[in-house]
Coordinates of N, CA and C in Angstrom, one line a residue:
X591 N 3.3 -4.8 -4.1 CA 2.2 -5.4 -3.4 C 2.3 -5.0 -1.9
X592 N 3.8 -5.3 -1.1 CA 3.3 -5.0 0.4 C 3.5 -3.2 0.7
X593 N 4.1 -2.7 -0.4 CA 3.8 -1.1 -0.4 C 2.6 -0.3 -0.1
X594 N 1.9 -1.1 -1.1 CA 0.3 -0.5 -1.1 C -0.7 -1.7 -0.8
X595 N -0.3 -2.7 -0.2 CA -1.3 -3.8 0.3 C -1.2 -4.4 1.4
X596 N -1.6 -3.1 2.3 CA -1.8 -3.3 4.0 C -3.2 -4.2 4.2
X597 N -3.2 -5.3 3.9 CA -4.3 -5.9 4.1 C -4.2 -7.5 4.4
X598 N -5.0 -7.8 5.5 CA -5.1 -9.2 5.7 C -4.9 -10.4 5.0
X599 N -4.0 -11.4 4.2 CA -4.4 -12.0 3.7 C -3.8 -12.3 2.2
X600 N -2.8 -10.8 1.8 CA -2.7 -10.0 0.3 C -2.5 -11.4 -0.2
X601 N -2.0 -12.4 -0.2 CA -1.4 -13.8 -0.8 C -2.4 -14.9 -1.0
X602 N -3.6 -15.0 -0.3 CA -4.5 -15.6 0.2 C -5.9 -15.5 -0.8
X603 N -6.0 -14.2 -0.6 CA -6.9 -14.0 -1.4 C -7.0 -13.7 -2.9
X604 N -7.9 -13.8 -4.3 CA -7.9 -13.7 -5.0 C -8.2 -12.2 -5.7
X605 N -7.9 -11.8 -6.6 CA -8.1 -10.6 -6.9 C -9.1 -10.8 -8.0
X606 N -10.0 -9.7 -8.5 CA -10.7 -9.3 -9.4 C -10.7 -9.9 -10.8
X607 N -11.5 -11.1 -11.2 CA -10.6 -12.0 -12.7 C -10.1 -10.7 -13.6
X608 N -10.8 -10.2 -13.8 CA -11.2 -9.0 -15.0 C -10.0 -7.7 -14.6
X609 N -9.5 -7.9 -13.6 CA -8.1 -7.0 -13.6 C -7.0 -7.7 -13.7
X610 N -7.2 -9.2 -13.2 CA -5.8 -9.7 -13.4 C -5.9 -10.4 -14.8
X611 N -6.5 -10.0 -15.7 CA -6.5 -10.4 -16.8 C -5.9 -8.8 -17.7
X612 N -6.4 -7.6 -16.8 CA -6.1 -6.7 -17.8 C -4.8 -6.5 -17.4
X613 N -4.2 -6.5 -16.5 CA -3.0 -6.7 -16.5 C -2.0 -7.6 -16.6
X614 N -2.4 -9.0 -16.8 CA -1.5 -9.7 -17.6 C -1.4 -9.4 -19.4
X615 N -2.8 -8.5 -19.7 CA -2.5 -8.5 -20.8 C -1.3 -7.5 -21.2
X616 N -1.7 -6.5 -20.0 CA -0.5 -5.3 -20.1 C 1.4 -5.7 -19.7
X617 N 0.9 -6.8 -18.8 CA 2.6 -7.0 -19.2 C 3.1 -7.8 -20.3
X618 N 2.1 -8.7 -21.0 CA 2.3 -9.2 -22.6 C 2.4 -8.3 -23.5
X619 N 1.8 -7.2 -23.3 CA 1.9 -6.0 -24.4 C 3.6 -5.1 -24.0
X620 N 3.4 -4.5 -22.6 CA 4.6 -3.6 -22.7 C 5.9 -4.4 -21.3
X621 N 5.5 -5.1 -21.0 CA 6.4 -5.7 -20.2 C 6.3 -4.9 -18.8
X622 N 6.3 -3.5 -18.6 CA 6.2 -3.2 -17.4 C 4.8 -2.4 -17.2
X623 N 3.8 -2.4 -16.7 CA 2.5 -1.7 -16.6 C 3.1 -0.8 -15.6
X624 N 2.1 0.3 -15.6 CA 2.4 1.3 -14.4 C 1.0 0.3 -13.4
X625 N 1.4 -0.3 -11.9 CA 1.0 -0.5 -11.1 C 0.8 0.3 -10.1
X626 N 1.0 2.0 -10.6 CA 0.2 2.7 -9.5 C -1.1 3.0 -9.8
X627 N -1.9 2.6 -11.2 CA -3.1 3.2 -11.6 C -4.1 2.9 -10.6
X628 N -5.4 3.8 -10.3 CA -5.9 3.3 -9.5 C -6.5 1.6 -9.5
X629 N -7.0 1.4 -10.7 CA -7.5 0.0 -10.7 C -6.5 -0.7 -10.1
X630 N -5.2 -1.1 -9.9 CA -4.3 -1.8 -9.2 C -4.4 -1.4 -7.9
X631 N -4.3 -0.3 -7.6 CA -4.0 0.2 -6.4 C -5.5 -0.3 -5.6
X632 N -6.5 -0.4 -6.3 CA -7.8 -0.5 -5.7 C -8.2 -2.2 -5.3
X633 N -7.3 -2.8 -6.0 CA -7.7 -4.3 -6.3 C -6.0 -4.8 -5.6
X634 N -4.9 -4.7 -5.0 CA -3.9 -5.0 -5.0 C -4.0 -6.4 -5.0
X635 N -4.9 -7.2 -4.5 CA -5.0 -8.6 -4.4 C -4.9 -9.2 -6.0
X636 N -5.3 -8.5 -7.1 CA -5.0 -8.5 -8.6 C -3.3 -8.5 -9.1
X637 N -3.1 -7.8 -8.3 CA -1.3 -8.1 -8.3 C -0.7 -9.4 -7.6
X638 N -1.1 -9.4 -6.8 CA -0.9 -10.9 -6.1 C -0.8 -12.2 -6.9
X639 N -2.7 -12.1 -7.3 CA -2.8 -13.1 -8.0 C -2.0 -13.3 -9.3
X640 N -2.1 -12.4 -9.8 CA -1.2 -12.4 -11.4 C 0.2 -13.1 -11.0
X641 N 0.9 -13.0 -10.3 CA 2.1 -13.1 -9.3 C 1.9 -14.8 -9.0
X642 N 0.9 -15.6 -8.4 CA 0.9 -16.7 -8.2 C 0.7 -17.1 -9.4
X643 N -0.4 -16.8 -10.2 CA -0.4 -17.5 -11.6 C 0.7 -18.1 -12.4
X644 N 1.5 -16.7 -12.6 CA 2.9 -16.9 -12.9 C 3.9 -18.3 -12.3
X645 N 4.2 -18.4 -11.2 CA 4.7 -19.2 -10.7 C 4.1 -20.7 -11.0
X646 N 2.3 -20.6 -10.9 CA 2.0 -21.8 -10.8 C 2.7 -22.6 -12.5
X647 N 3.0 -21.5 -13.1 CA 2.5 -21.8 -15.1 C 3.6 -21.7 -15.6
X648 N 5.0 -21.8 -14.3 CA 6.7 -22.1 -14.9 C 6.3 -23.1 -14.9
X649 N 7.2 -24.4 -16.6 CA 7.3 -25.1 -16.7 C 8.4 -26.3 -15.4
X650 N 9.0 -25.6 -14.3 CA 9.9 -26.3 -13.9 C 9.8 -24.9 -12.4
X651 N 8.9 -25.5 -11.5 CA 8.8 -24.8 -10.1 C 10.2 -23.6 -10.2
X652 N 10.1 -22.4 -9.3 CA 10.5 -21.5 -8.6 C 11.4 -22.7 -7.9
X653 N 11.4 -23.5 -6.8 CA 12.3 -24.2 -6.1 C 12.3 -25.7 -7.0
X654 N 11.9 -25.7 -8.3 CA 12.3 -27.0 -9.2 C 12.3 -28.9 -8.2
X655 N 11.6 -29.3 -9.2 CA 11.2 -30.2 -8.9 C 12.5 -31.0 -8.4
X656 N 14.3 -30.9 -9.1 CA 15.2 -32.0 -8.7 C 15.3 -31.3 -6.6
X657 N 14.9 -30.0 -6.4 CA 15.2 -30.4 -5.4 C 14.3 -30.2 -4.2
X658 N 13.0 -30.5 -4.0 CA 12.2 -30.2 -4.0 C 12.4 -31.7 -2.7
X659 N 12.7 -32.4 -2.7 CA 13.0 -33.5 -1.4 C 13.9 -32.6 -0.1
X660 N 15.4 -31.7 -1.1 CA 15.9 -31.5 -0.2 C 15.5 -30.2 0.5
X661 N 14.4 -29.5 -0.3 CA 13.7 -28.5 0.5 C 12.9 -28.8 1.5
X662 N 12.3 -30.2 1.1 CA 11.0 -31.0 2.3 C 12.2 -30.7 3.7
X663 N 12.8 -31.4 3.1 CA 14.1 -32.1 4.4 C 14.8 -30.7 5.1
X664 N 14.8 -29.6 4.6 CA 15.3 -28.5 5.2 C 13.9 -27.7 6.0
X665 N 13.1 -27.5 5.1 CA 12.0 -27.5 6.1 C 11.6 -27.9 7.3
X666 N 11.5 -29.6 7.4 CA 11.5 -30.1 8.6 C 12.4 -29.9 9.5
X667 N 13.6 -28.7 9.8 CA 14.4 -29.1 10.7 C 13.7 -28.3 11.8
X668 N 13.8 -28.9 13.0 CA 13.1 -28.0 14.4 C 13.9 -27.2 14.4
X669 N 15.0 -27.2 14.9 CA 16.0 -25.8 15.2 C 16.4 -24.8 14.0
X670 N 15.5 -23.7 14.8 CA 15.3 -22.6 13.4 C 16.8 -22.6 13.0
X671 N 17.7 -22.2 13.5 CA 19.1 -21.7 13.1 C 19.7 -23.1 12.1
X672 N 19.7 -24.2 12.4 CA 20.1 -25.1 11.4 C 19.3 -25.4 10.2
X673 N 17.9 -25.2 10.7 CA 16.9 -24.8 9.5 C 17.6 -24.0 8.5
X674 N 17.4 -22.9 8.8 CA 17.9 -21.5 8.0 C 19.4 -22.1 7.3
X675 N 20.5 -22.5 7.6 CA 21.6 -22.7 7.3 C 20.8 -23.7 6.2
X676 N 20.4 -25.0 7.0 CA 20.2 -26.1 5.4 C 19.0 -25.1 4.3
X677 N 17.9 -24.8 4.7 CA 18.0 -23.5 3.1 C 18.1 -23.0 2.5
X678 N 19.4 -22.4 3.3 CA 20.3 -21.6 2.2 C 21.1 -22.4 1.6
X679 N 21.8 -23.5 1.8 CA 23.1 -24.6 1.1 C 22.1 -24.7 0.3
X680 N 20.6 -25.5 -0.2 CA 20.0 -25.8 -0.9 C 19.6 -24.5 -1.9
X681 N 19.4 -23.5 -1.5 CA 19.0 -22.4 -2.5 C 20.5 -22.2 -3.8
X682 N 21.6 -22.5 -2.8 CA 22.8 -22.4 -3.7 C 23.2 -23.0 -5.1
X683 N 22.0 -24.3 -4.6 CA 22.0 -25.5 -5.4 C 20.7 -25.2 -7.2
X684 N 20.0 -24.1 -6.3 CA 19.3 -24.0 -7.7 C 20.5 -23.4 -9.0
X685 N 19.6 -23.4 -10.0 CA 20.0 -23.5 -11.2 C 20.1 -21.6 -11.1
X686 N 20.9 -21.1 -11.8 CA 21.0 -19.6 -11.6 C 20.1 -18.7 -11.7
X687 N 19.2 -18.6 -13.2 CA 17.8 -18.2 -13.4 C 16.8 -18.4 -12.3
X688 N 16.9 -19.7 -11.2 CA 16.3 -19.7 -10.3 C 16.6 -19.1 -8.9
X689 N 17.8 -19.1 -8.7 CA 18.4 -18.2 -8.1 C 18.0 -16.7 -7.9
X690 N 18.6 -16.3 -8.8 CA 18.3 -15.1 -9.1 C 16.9 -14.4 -8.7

């Protein structure tokens, strides 16, 4: 996506229903589509979205609900540098699969 998606927004905006459909169907069929075809390449906001969908439609969040307080709480720190430290101790804390 940020290879070929120099554009304002790439996260923001939605992509084409009708491509991010043909491409989720392509990764239910073969697992890896070629994402250089031009229809992707033409639509990259289609890769995005497929990309958020995904995440929205894990049973159990990307940053998981048990810790999802102590991410509030690391977020809110003003000083970027202690910020950044308490994010990372909390990233360590996810579950491996999420990790990863």
């Amino acid at each position: 996506v940020e290879q070929h998606g120099v554009v304002d927004g790439i996260y923001r905006l939605s992509g084409v229903s009708s491509n991010i459909q043909r491409l989720r169907q392509e990764f239910e069929a073969q697992r890896s589509p070629d994402l250089s075809r031009d229809v992707y390449l033409q639509d990259v906001h289609c890769v995005s979205s497929l990309c958020k969908a995904y995440c929205r439609e894990l049973p159990n969040p990307l940053l998981t609900y048990q810790l999802y307080d102590k991410f509030a709480d690391a977020v809110a720190i003003q000083m970027e540098e202690a910020r950044l430290v308490k994010i990372k101790e909390v990233l360590k804390e996810l579950p491996e699969p999420h990790y990863r």
